[in-house]
């Protein structure tokens, strides 16, 4: 169940999309897009605001505030409903195809009769787009690639969306009389990038109350199956939730069984067989006598198998069993190890909150230090200038240490150009405490070109961290193609950290590449890339991704004390 703010943000974005599809003014589209971002990133719950409070939200004027009020009052926006009636749902879905914009989606509908993604794929293969203005062979190839990317993602949802649903359901079921324990399990507990469905596990002496409670929750739109110990529902966002109820004495075994990947569970069952035991969701049993050996606690189940407890994020049969048997499991980095966030934005560029608001929120999280890294001038739409950067630096210095002793760092997010150059000359970059550098364009370069581009950025003495290194957007843009072994070697050689970007549509560097980079001696920074105060809470997803990559606190630079971090940030340039 999304926050009210998120639900309204989705509606405003849909309104913007429909205006664009139906040929509305581009200015109006941008107004609603900006309002959607502002509402989604606003700290206060919209349902608690009056009209004056709504209008204090950046980019929300009188007309948009009225639409929000209408939604809060009635559950709908009549002008949005009118636009929906003009555009078939399948056509609205077309704009989710990467590289296909609203105007082209409407052209396909009006001139070719394309009413869905399936129609589009068939029309391309049948040659029905040939000769259509703006749809050459290259465009067709891009569209097919975008459709393939959508199919690859399938019905899976982002980690954060699944987490919101799961935590709300767990909280609701935990309050049901008779419920002893309740938690989410499955791929969500393993913190995978995307989630197919949500597994919820509960214990109770009598499952009836829990089985009755799940279908009655507000977000449940459909009951798929209903039984005595398992019920499956589909939420109003289309996500399937499976609830299983076991007796309290089986909790540990069930949690172990329903958390691990299939391959991990096969390995643990094999270990059980070799010890003349049987492992299932009900417990660990002696094969000969049938006696229960362990079932109540996960730690005891693993212990009786001769293994230490294995963190859920490692349960993929990716070497964790061997490491556990050898006593070599890593001490994984946790949120409690993080001393500060090194990649965040403010209203100076594309953020939604002021420097003061972002810093106050960071201080409230107990950080020892915090960096603001607004965009450099290479992203022209952000309108950064030398003067603005210097003015912000003065504000950073004035606030440094004033918020509970938290130290403020003045950073910048540079753009890695097609040839590896970055914004601003060395003399100007000398004044920043740290520099994050990221790829924001020319994603289609060849493997050799992209590799050289990233290596050159690493060799820049001012680049401390490569931000969201693969530039992927989950479900929307594939990772760039690079020789990652060469990039990782350059990072290790030059003392350049790689970011684990915690934003849920990035989670970049991905876990598999984290392990390869760590093996090459690279260090990392787990950052939120926050553009609003609520985004600071995304750190948990970066932590989960880092854990899946087997990272320890020592390998993460923003777990280090500030003096050690500052020594690292000097890199090869002169001391300020």
Coordinates of C-alpha atoms in Angstrom, one line a residue:
X1 CA 0.0 0.0 0.0
X2 CA 1.8 3.1 -1.2
X3 CA 1.8 6.4 0.8
X4 CA -0.9 8.8 -0.1
X5 CA 1.8 11.0 -1.6
X6 CA 3.0 8.3 -3.8
X7 CA -0.5 7.5 -5.0
X8 CA -1.2 11.1 -5.9
X9 CA 2.2 11.4 -7.6
X10 CA 1.4 8.5 -9.8
X11 CA -1.9 10.1 -10.8
X12 CA -0.3 13.4 -11.6
X13 CA 2.3 11.6 -13.7
X14 CA -0.4 9.7 -15.5
X15 CA -2.2 13.0 -16.1
X16 CA 1.0 14.4 -17.6
X17 CA 1.4 11.4 -19.8
X18 CA -2.2 11.6 -21.1
X19 CA -1.8 15.3 -21.8
X20 CA 1.2 14.4 -23.9
X21 CA -0.5 11.5 -25.7
X22 CA -3.5 13.6 -26.6
X23 CA -1.4 16.4 -28.0
X24 CA -1.6 18.9 -25.1
X25 CA 0.8 21.7 -24.6
X26 CA 4.4 20.6 -23.7
X27 CA 4.5 23.3 -21.0
X28 CA 1.5 21.8 -19.3
X29 CA 3.0 18.3 -19.4
X30 CA 6.2 19.6 -17.7
X31 CA 4.1 21.4 -15.0
X32 CA 2.4 18.1 -14.0
X33 CA 5.6 16.1 -14.2
X34 CA 7.3 18.5 -11.8
X35 CA 4.3 18.5 -9.5
X36 CA 4.3 14.7 -9.5
X37 CA 8.0 14.6 -8.5
X38 CA 7.4 17.2 -5.8
X39 CA 4.4 15.5 -4.3
X40 CA 6.2 12.1 -4.3
X41 CA 9.2 13.6 -2.5
X42 CA 7.3 15.7 0.0
X43 CA 7.9 14.9 3.6
X44 CA 4.4 15.6 5.1
X45 CA 1.5 13.3 4.3
X46 CA -0.9 15.0 1.9
X47 CA -4.0 13.8 3.6
X48 CA -3.1 16.0 6.6
X49 CA -2.8 19.2 4.5
X50 CA -5.4 21.8 3.7
X51 CA -5.4 23.8 0.5
X52 CA -2.8 26.3 1.8
X53 CA -0.6 23.4 2.9
X54 CA -0.9 21.8 -0.5
X55 CA 0.1 25.0 -2.3
X56 CA 3.3 25.2 -0.2
X57 CA 4.5 22.1 -1.9
X58 CA 7.0 23.1 -4.7
X59 CA 5.5 23.2 -8.2
X60 CA 1.9 22.7 -6.8
X61 CA -0.3 25.7 -7.8
X62 CA -4.0 26.4 -7.4
X63 CA -5.2 24.1 -10.1
X64 CA -3.1 21.1 -9.1
X65 CA -3.9 21.6 -5.4
X66 CA -7.6 21.5 -6.3
X67 CA -7.1 18.2 -8.1
X68 CA -5.3 16.8 -5.2
X69 CA -8.1 17.9 -2.8
X70 CA -10.6 16.3 -5.1
X71 CA -8.7 13.0 -5.0
X72 CA -8.4 13.2 -1.2
X73 CA -12.1 13.9 -0.9
X74 CA -13.6 11.5 -3.6
X75 CA -10.8 9.0 -4.5
X76 CA -10.7 10.2 -8.1
X77 CA -9.8 13.2 -10.3
X78 CA -12.6 13.8 -12.8
X79 CA -10.4 15.5 -15.4
X80 CA -8.0 12.5 -15.3
X81 CA -11.0 10.2 -15.8
X82 CA -12.1 12.2 -18.8
X83 CA -8.6 11.9 -20.3
X84 CA -8.5 8.2 -19.6
X85 CA -11.7 7.7 -21.5
X86 CA -10.1 9.2 -24.6
X87 CA -7.1 6.9 -24.6
X88 CA -7.3 3.1 -24.5
X89 CA -5.4 1.6 -21.6
X90 CA -3.2 -0.4 -24.0
X91 CA -2.1 2.9 -25.6
X92 CA -1.2 4.3 -22.2
X93 CA 0.9 1.2 -21.6
X94 CA 2.8 1.9 -24.8
X95 CA 4.6 4.8 -23.3
X96 CA 6.3 2.3 -20.9
X97 CA 8.2 0.9 -23.8
X98 CA 11.7 2.4 -23.6
X99 CA 12.4 5.0 -26.3
X100 CA 8.7 5.3 -27.2
X101 CA 7.3 8.7 -26.3
X102 CA 3.7 9.8 -25.9
X103 CA 3.4 11.5 -29.3
X104 CA 4.7 8.5 -31.2
X105 CA 2.4 6.2 -29.2
X106 CA -0.6 8.2 -30.4
X107 CA 0.7 8.2 -34.0
X108 CA 0.9 4.4 -33.8
X109 CA -2.7 4.2 -32.4
X110 CA -4.2 6.6 -34.9
X111 CA -2.4 5.6 -38.1
X112 CA -1.6 1.9 -37.6
X113 CA -4.2 0.9 -35.0
X114 CA -1.7 -0.2 -32.4
X115 CA -3.6 -0.6 -29.1
X116 CA -1.1 -2.5 -27.0
X117 CA 2.5 -3.5 -26.6
X118 CA 1.6 -6.9 -28.3
X119 CA 0.1 -5.0 -31.2
X120 CA 3.2 -3.0 -31.6
X121 CA 5.5 -6.0 -31.7
X122 CA 3.3 -7.7 -34.3
X123 CA 3.1 -4.5 -36.4
X124 CA 6.9 -4.2 -36.5
X125 CA 7.4 -7.8 -37.5
X126 CA 4.7 -7.5 -40.2
X127 CA 6.4 -4.4 -41.7
X128 CA 3.3 -2.2 -41.0
X129 CA 5.5 0.6 -39.6
X130 CA 7.6 0.9 -42.8
X131 CA 7.1 4.3 -44.4
X132 CA 5.5 5.8 -41.3
X133 CA 7.1 9.2 -40.6
X134 CA 9.6 9.0 -37.7
X135 CA 9.7 5.2 -37.6
X136 CA 12.8 4.1 -39.6
X137 CA 14.7 0.8 -39.2
X138 CA 16.8 2.1 -36.3
X139 CA 13.6 3.1 -34.5
X140 CA 12.1 -0.3 -35.0
X141 CA 15.2 -2.0 -33.7
X142 CA 15.1 0.3 -30.6
X143 CA 11.4 -0.5 -30.0
X144 CA 11.9 -4.2 -30.3
X145 CA 14.8 -4.0 -27.8
X146 CA 12.6 -1.9 -25.5
X147 CA 9.8 -4.5 -25.7
X148 CA 12.3 -7.3 -25.0
X149 CA 13.4 -5.4 -21.9
X150 CA 9.8 -5.1 -20.7
X151 CA 9.3 -8.9 -21.3
X152 CA 12.5 -9.6 -19.4
X153 CA 11.2 -7.6 -16.4
X154 CA 7.7 -9.2 -16.9
X155 CA 5.3 -8.8 -14.0
X156 CA 8.1 -8.2 -11.5
X157 CA 8.0 -5.0 -9.4
X158 CA 10.7 -2.9 -7.9
X159 CA 12.1 -3.8 -4.6
X160 CA 10.7 -0.7 -2.8
X161 CA 7.1 -1.2 -4.2
X162 CA 7.1 -4.8 -3.0
X163 CA 8.5 -3.7 0.4
X164 CA 5.8 -1.2 1.0
X165 CA 3.1 -3.8 0.3
X166 CA 4.8 -6.4 2.4
X167 CA 5.4 -4.2 5.4
X168 CA 1.9 -2.9 5.5
X169 CA 0.5 -6.4 5.3
X170 CA 2.8 -7.7 8.0
X171 CA 1.9 -4.9 10.2
X172 CA -1.9 -5.5 9.7
X173 CA -1.6 -9.3 10.2
X174 CA 0.5 -8.9 13.3
X175 CA -2.4 -7.1 15.0
X176 CA -4.8 -10.0 14.3
X177 CA -5.7 -11.8 17.5
X178 CA -3.9 -15.1 17.8
X179 CA -1.0 -14.1 15.5
X180 CA 2.3 -15.0 17.3
X181 CA 4.8 -13.9 14.7
X182 CA 4.6 -12.5 11.2
X183 CA 7.3 -11.5 8.6
X184 CA 8.0 -11.4 4.9
X185 CA 10.3 -14.0 3.4
X186 CA 11.3 -15.1 -0.2
X187 CA 13.2 -13.0 -2.6
X188 CA 12.0 -9.8 -0.8
X189 CA 13.9 -10.9 2.3
X190 CA 16.9 -11.7 0.1
X191 CA 16.6 -8.0 -1.2
X192 CA 16.6 -9.0 -4.9
X193 CA 16.4 -6.1 -7.4
X194 CA 12.9 -7.0 -8.5
X195 CA 10.2 -9.1 -6.9
X196 CA 7.7 -11.5 -8.6
X197 CA 5.4 -12.0 -5.6
X198 CA 5.5 -11.4 -1.9
X199 CA 5.8 -14.3 0.5
X200 CA 4.4 -13.6 4.0
X201 CA 4.8 -16.1 6.8
X202 CA 2.9 -16.1 10.1
X203 CA 2.6 -18.4 13.1
X204 CA -0.6 -19.1 15.1
X205 CA -2.1 -22.0 16.9
X206 CA -5.3 -21.5 14.8
X207 CA -4.8 -20.1 11.3
X208 CA -8.5 -19.3 10.7
X209 CA -8.3 -15.6 11.8
X210 CA -5.3 -14.9 9.7
X211 CA -6.8 -16.6 6.6
X212 CA -9.9 -14.5 7.0
X213 CA -8.0 -11.2 7.7
X214 CA -5.8 -11.1 4.5
X215 CA -8.6 -10.9 1.9
X216 CA -10.2 -8.1 3.9
X217 CA -7.3 -5.8 3.8
X218 CA -7.9 -2.5 2.0
X219 CA -5.3 -3.1 -0.7
X220 CA -6.5 -6.5 -1.7
X221 CA -8.4 -6.5 -5.0
X222 CA -8.8 -10.3 -5.7
X223 CA -8.6 -13.6 -3.8
X224 CA -6.7 -16.1 -6.0
X225 CA -6.9 -19.0 -3.6
X226 CA -8.1 -19.6 -0.1
X227 CA -7.3 -22.5 2.2
X228 CA -6.7 -23.4 5.8
X229 CA -3.0 -22.6 5.9
X230 CA -2.3 -20.7 2.7
X231 CA -4.2 -17.9 1.0
X232 CA -3.1 -16.0 -2.1
X233 CA -4.4 -12.6 -3.1
X234 CA -3.7 -9.9 -5.6
X235 CA -3.4 -6.3 -4.5
X236 CA -4.8 -3.3 -6.3
X237 CA -1.4 -2.8 -7.9
X238 CA -1.4 -6.3 -9.3
X239 CA 1.1 -7.8 -6.9
X240 CA 0.5 -11.3 -5.7
X241 CA 0.8 -12.0 -2.0
X242 CA 1.0 -15.5 -0.6
X243 CA 0.3 -16.0 3.1
X244 CA 1.3 -19.2 4.8
X245 CA 0.5 -19.9 8.4
X246 CA 2.5 -22.5 10.4
X247 CA 2.4 -23.5 14.1
X248 CA 4.7 -21.5 16.4
X249 CA 7.0 -24.5 16.8
X250 CA 7.8 -24.6 13.1
X251 CA 8.7 -20.9 12.7
X252 CA 12.4 -21.2 12.3
X253 CA 12.3 -24.0 9.8
X254 CA 9.5 -22.3 7.7
X255 CA 11.4 -19.0 7.7
X256 CA 14.5 -20.8 6.5
X257 CA 12.6 -22.8 3.9
X258 CA 10.6 -19.9 2.4
X259 CA 13.6 -17.4 2.4
X260 CA 16.3 -19.2 0.6
X261 CA 16.5 -19.5 -3.2
X262 CA 15.6 -22.9 -4.6
X263 CA 19.3 -23.7 -5.2
X264 CA 20.2 -22.7 -1.6
X265 CA 17.5 -24.9 -0.2
X266 CA 18.6 -27.8 -2.3
X267 CA 22.0 -27.5 -0.8
X268 CA 20.8 -27.3 2.8
X269 CA 18.5 -30.3 2.2
X270 CA 21.5 -32.3 0.8
X271 CA 23.5 -31.5 3.9
X272 CA 20.6 -32.8 6.0
X273 CA 20.4 -36.0 4.0
X274 CA 24.1 -36.7 4.6
X275 CA 23.5 -36.3 8.3
X276 CA 20.5 -38.7 8.1
X277 CA 18.1 -35.9 8.7
X278 CA 15.1 -34.5 6.8
X279 CA 14.7 -30.8 6.3
X280 CA 11.3 -29.2 5.4
X281 CA 9.3 -26.2 6.1
X282 CA 8.0 -28.0 9.2
X283 CA 11.3 -28.7 10.8
X284 CA 14.5 -30.7 10.8
X285 CA 13.8 -34.3 11.7
X286 CA 15.7 -37.5 12.5
X287 CA 15.0 -39.8 9.5
X288 CA 15.1 -43.0 11.6
X289 CA 13.0 -41.9 14.6
X290 CA 11.0 -39.1 13.1
X291 CA 11.9 -36.9 16.1
X292 CA 12.1 -33.1 15.6
X293 CA 15.7 -31.9 15.9
X294 CA 15.2 -28.2 15.3
X295 CA 12.3 -26.0 14.0
X296 CA 11.7 -23.0 16.3
X297 CA 14.6 -20.8 15.4
X298 CA 16.5 -20.3 12.1
X299 CA 19.8 -20.2 14.0
X300 CA 19.1 -23.6 15.5
X301 CA 18.2 -25.1 12.1
X302 CA 21.4 -24.0 10.5
X303 CA 23.4 -24.9 13.6
X304 CA 22.1 -28.5 13.6
X305 CA 23.2 -28.7 10.0
X306 CA 26.7 -27.8 11.1
X307 CA 26.4 -24.3 9.7
X308 CA 26.4 -20.8 11.2
X309 CA 23.4 -18.7 10.5
X310 CA 23.6 -17.4 7.0
X311 CA 22.3 -13.9 6.3
X312 CA 19.1 -13.9 4.1
X313 CA 20.8 -11.7 1.5
X314 CA 23.4 -14.4 0.9
X315 CA 21.1 -17.3 0.4
X316 CA 21.5 -17.8 -3.4
X317 CA 23.9 -20.8 -3.5
X318 CA 26.6 -18.4 -4.7
X319 CA 29.4 -19.8 -2.4
X320 CA 27.8 -19.0 0.9
X321 CA 27.5 -22.7 1.9
X322 CA 31.2 -23.3 1.2
X323 CA 32.1 -20.1 3.1
X324 CA 29.9 -21.1 6.0
X325 CA 31.5 -24.6 6.2
X326 CA 34.9 -23.0 6.1
X327 CA 34.0 -20.4 8.8
X328 CA 34.7 -17.7 6.2
X329 CA 31.3 -15.9 5.9
X330 CA 31.9 -12.1 5.8
X331 CA 30.7 -9.7 8.4
X332 CA 28.3 -7.9 6.2
X333 CA 27.9 -4.1 6.1
X334 CA 24.7 -2.9 7.8
X335 CA 22.9 0.4 8.0
X336 CA 24.3 0.9 11.5
X337 CA 27.8 1.0 10.0
X338 CA 27.1 3.9 7.7
X339 CA 28.4 7.2 9.0
X340 CA 27.2 9.5 6.2
X341 CA 25.7 9.8 2.7
X342 CA 28.0 11.0 0.0
X343 CA 25.6 11.6 -3.0
X344 CA 22.5 13.8 -2.5
X345 CA 20.8 16.7 -4.3
X346 CA 19.0 19.9 -3.4
X347 CA 16.7 22.4 -5.1
X348 CA 19.8 24.1 -6.5
X349 CA 19.5 21.6 -9.4
X350 CA 16.9 18.8 -9.6
X351 CA 16.3 18.2 -5.9
X352 CA 13.0 19.0 -4.1
X353 CA 14.3 20.2 -0.8
X354 CA 16.7 22.9 0.4
X355 CA 20.2 22.3 1.6
X356 CA 19.1 23.1 5.1
X357 CA 16.1 20.6 4.9
X358 CA 18.3 17.8 3.5
X359 CA 21.0 18.4 6.1
X360 CA 18.6 18.5 9.0
X361 CA 17.1 15.2 7.9
X362 CA 20.6 13.7 7.5
X363 CA 21.5 14.9 11.0
X364 CA 18.3 13.3 12.4
X365 CA 19.5 10.0 11.0
X366 CA 22.5 10.3 13.3
X367 CA 25.1 10.8 10.5
X368 CA 28.6 12.0 11.4
X369 CA 29.0 13.6 8.0
X370 CA 26.9 14.4 4.9
X371 CA 27.7 15.5 1.4
X372 CA 25.6 17.6 -1.0
X373 CA 26.5 16.8 -4.6
X374 CA 24.2 18.8 -6.9
X375 CA 24.7 18.4 -10.7
X376 CA 27.5 20.2 -12.5
X377 CA 26.8 22.4 -15.5
X378 CA 27.2 19.6 -18.1
X379 CA 23.6 18.8 -17.5
X380 CA 22.4 22.1 -18.9
X381 CA 18.8 21.6 -17.9
X382 CA 19.9 21.9 -14.2
X383 CA 21.3 25.4 -14.8
X384 CA 24.3 25.1 -12.5
X385 CA 26.8 27.9 -12.7
X386 CA 30.2 28.7 -11.1
X387 CA 28.5 31.4 -9.0
X388 CA 25.8 29.1 -7.7
X389 CA 28.3 26.4 -6.7
X390 CA 30.4 29.0 -4.8
X391 CA 27.3 30.4 -3.1
X392 CA 26.2 27.0 -2.0
X393 CA 29.7 26.3 -0.7
X394 CA 29.4 29.3 1.6
X395 CA 26.1 28.0 2.9
X396 CA 27.7 24.5 3.4
X397 CA 30.6 26.0 5.4
X398 CA 28.2 28.0 7.5
X399 CA 26.1 24.9 8.4
X400 CA 29.2 22.7 8.9
X401 CA 29.0 21.3 12.5
X402 CA 25.9 23.3 13.4
X403 CA 23.5 20.4 13.2
X404 CA 24.4 18.2 16.1
X405 CA 28.0 18.3 15.2
X406 CA 27.5 16.7 11.8
X407 CA 30.1 17.7 9.3
X408 CA 29.0 18.9 5.9
X409 CA 31.0 18.2 2.8
X410 CA 30.6 20.3 -0.4
X411 CA 30.6 17.9 -3.3
X412 CA 29.4 17.9 -6.9
X413 CA 28.1 15.3 -9.3
X414 CA 30.1 15.6 -12.5
X415 CA 29.1 14.3 -15.9
X416 CA 31.4 11.9 -17.6
X417 CA 31.4 13.0 -21.2
X418 CA 31.6 10.7 -24.2
X419 CA 35.4 10.8 -24.1
X420 CA 35.8 10.7 -20.3
X421 CA 36.1 14.4 -19.7
X422 CA 34.2 16.0 -16.8
X423 CA 32.7 19.4 -16.1
X424 CA 34.9 22.3 -14.9
X425 CA 38.7 22.6 -15.1
X426 CA 41.0 21.2 -12.4
X427 CA 41.5 24.6 -10.7
X428 CA 37.8 24.9 -10.0
X429 CA 37.3 21.3 -8.9
X430 CA 40.1 21.7 -6.3
X431 CA 37.6 23.6 -4.2
X432 CA 35.2 20.7 -3.7
X433 CA 35.5 18.2 -0.8
X434 CA 34.6 15.4 -3.1
X435 CA 33.5 14.7 -6.7
X436 CA 31.1 12.0 -7.8
X437 CA 31.2 11.4 -11.6
X438 CA 28.5 9.7 -13.5
X439 CA 27.4 8.7 -17.0
X440 CA 24.2 10.6 -18.0
X441 CA 24.3 10.4 -21.8
X442 CA 25.6 8.5 -24.8
X443 CA 24.6 5.2 -23.3
X444 CA 24.9 3.3 -26.6
X445 CA 28.6 3.7 -27.0
X446 CA 30.6 0.5 -28.0
X447 CA 32.2 -1.6 -25.4
X448 CA 35.6 -0.2 -26.1
X449 CA 34.4 3.4 -26.1
X450 CA 32.5 3.0 -22.8
X451 CA 35.5 1.2 -21.2
X452 CA 37.9 3.9 -22.2
X453 CA 35.4 6.6 -21.1
X454 CA 35.1 5.1 -17.6
X455 CA 38.8 4.4 -17.2
X456 CA 39.6 8.0 -18.1
X457 CA 37.2 9.2 -15.5
X458 CA 38.8 7.0 -12.9
X459 CA 42.2 8.4 -13.8
X460 CA 41.0 12.0 -13.2
X461 CA 42.6 13.0 -9.9
X462 CA 39.4 14.9 -8.9
X463 CA 37.0 11.9 -9.4
X464 CA 36.5 10.2 -6.0
X465 CA 33.4 8.1 -6.8
X466 CA 31.9 6.8 -10.0
X467 CA 28.1 7.2 -9.5
X468 CA 25.6 4.5 -10.6
X469 CA 28.4 2.9 -12.7
X470 CA 26.3 0.9 -15.2
X471 CA 23.7 3.7 -15.6
X472 CA 21.0 1.1 -15.7
X473 CA 17.3 1.9 -14.9
X474 CA 15.6 -1.3 -13.8
X475 CA 13.0 -2.3 -16.4
X476 CA 13.7 0.8 -18.5
X477 CA 17.3 0.9 -19.5
X478 CA 19.9 -1.8 -19.8
X479 CA 23.3 -1.4 -18.3
X480 CA 26.0 0.2 -20.5
X481 CA 28.4 -2.2 -22.2
X482 CA 31.9 -2.1 -20.7
X483 CA 34.9 -4.3 -20.0
X484 CA 34.2 -4.3 -16.3
X485 CA 37.4 -6.1 -15.4
X486 CA 39.4 -3.3 -16.9
X487 CA 37.2 -0.6 -15.2
X488 CA 37.6 -2.3 -11.9
X489 CA 41.3 -2.6 -12.3
X490 CA 41.4 1.2 -13.0
X491 CA 39.4 1.9 -9.9
X492 CA 41.7 -0.1 -7.7
X493 CA 44.8 1.4 -9.3
X494 CA 43.7 5.0 -9.0
X495 CA 41.9 4.9 -5.7
X496 CA 38.5 5.6 -7.1
X497 CA 35.4 4.2 -5.3
X498 CA 32.4 2.7 -7.1
X499 CA 29.0 3.6 -5.9
X500 CA 26.3 1.3 -4.8
X501 CA 23.4 3.6 -5.6
X502 CA 20.4 2.9 -3.4
X503 CA 17.8 4.5 -5.5
X504 CA 15.3 1.6 -6.1
X505 CA 15.2 2.0 -9.9
X506 CA 19.0 1.8 -10.0
X507 CA 20.6 -0.4 -7.3
X508 CA 23.8 0.2 -9.2
X509 CA 26.4 -1.3 -9.0
X510 CA 24.5 -4.6 -9.1
X511 CA 25.4 -7.4 -6.7
X512 CA 27.2 -9.6 -9.2
X513 CA 29.4 -6.8 -10.3
X514 CA 30.0 -5.7 -6.7
X515 CA 31.6 -9.1 -6.0
X516 CA 33.8 -9.0 -9.1
X517 CA 34.9 -5.4 -8.2
X518 CA 35.6 -6.3 -4.6
X519 CA 37.7 -9.2 -5.8
X520 CA 39.8 -6.7 -7.8
X521 CA 40.4 -4.6 -4.7
X522 CA 37.9 -1.8 -5.3
X523 CA 36.2 0.1 -2.5
X524 CA 32.7 1.3 -2.5
X525 CA 30.3 4.1 -1.3
X526 CA 26.7 3.2 -0.5
X527 CA 24.7 6.3 -1.3
X528 CA 21.0 7.2 -1.7
X529 CA 21.3 9.7 -4.6
X530 CA 18.5 11.4 -2.7
X531 CA 16.5 14.2 -4.4
X532 CA 14.1 14.7 -1.5
X533 CA 14.1 14.1 2.2
X534 CA 12.1 10.8 2.0
X535 CA 14.7 9.4 -0.4
X536 CA 17.3 9.3 2.4
X537 CA 15.4 6.2 3.7
X538 CA 16.3 4.4 0.5
X539 CA 19.7 3.6 2.1
X540 CA 18.2 0.2 3.1
X541 CA 18.0 -0.9 -0.5
X542 CA 21.6 0.0 -1.1
X543 CA 22.6 -1.9 2.0
X544 CA 20.7 -4.9 0.8
X545 CA 22.4 -4.8 -2.6
X546 CA 25.8 -4.4 -0.9
X547 CA 25.1 -7.4 1.3
X548 CA 24.2 -9.4 -1.8
X549 CA 27.6 -8.4 -3.1
X550 CA 29.2 -9.7 0.1
X551 CA 30.6 -6.3 1.2
X552 CA 32.0 -5.7 4.6
X553 CA 32.2 -2.4 6.4
X554 CA 35.9 -2.1 5.7
X555 CA 35.2 -2.1 2.0
X556 CA 32.7 0.9 2.2
X557 CA 34.3 4.3 2.5
X558 CA 31.3 5.9 4.1
X559 CA 31.6 3.6 7.1
X560 CA 35.1 5.1 7.8
X561 CA 35.8 7.9 10.3
X562 CA 35.9 11.4 8.7
X563 CA 39.6 11.8 8.9
X564 CA 40.2 8.6 7.1
X565 CA 37.6 9.5 4.5
X566 CA 39.2 12.9 3.9
X567 CA 42.6 11.2 3.3
X568 CA 40.9 9.0 0.7
X569 CA 39.2 11.9 -1.0
X570 CA 42.4 13.8 -1.5
X571 CA 43.3 11.1 -4.1
X572 CA 46.1 12.5 -6.4
X573 CA 45.3 16.2 -6.1
X574 CA 46.8 18.8 -3.9
X575 CA 45.6 19.2 -0.4
X576 CA 43.2 22.1 0.2

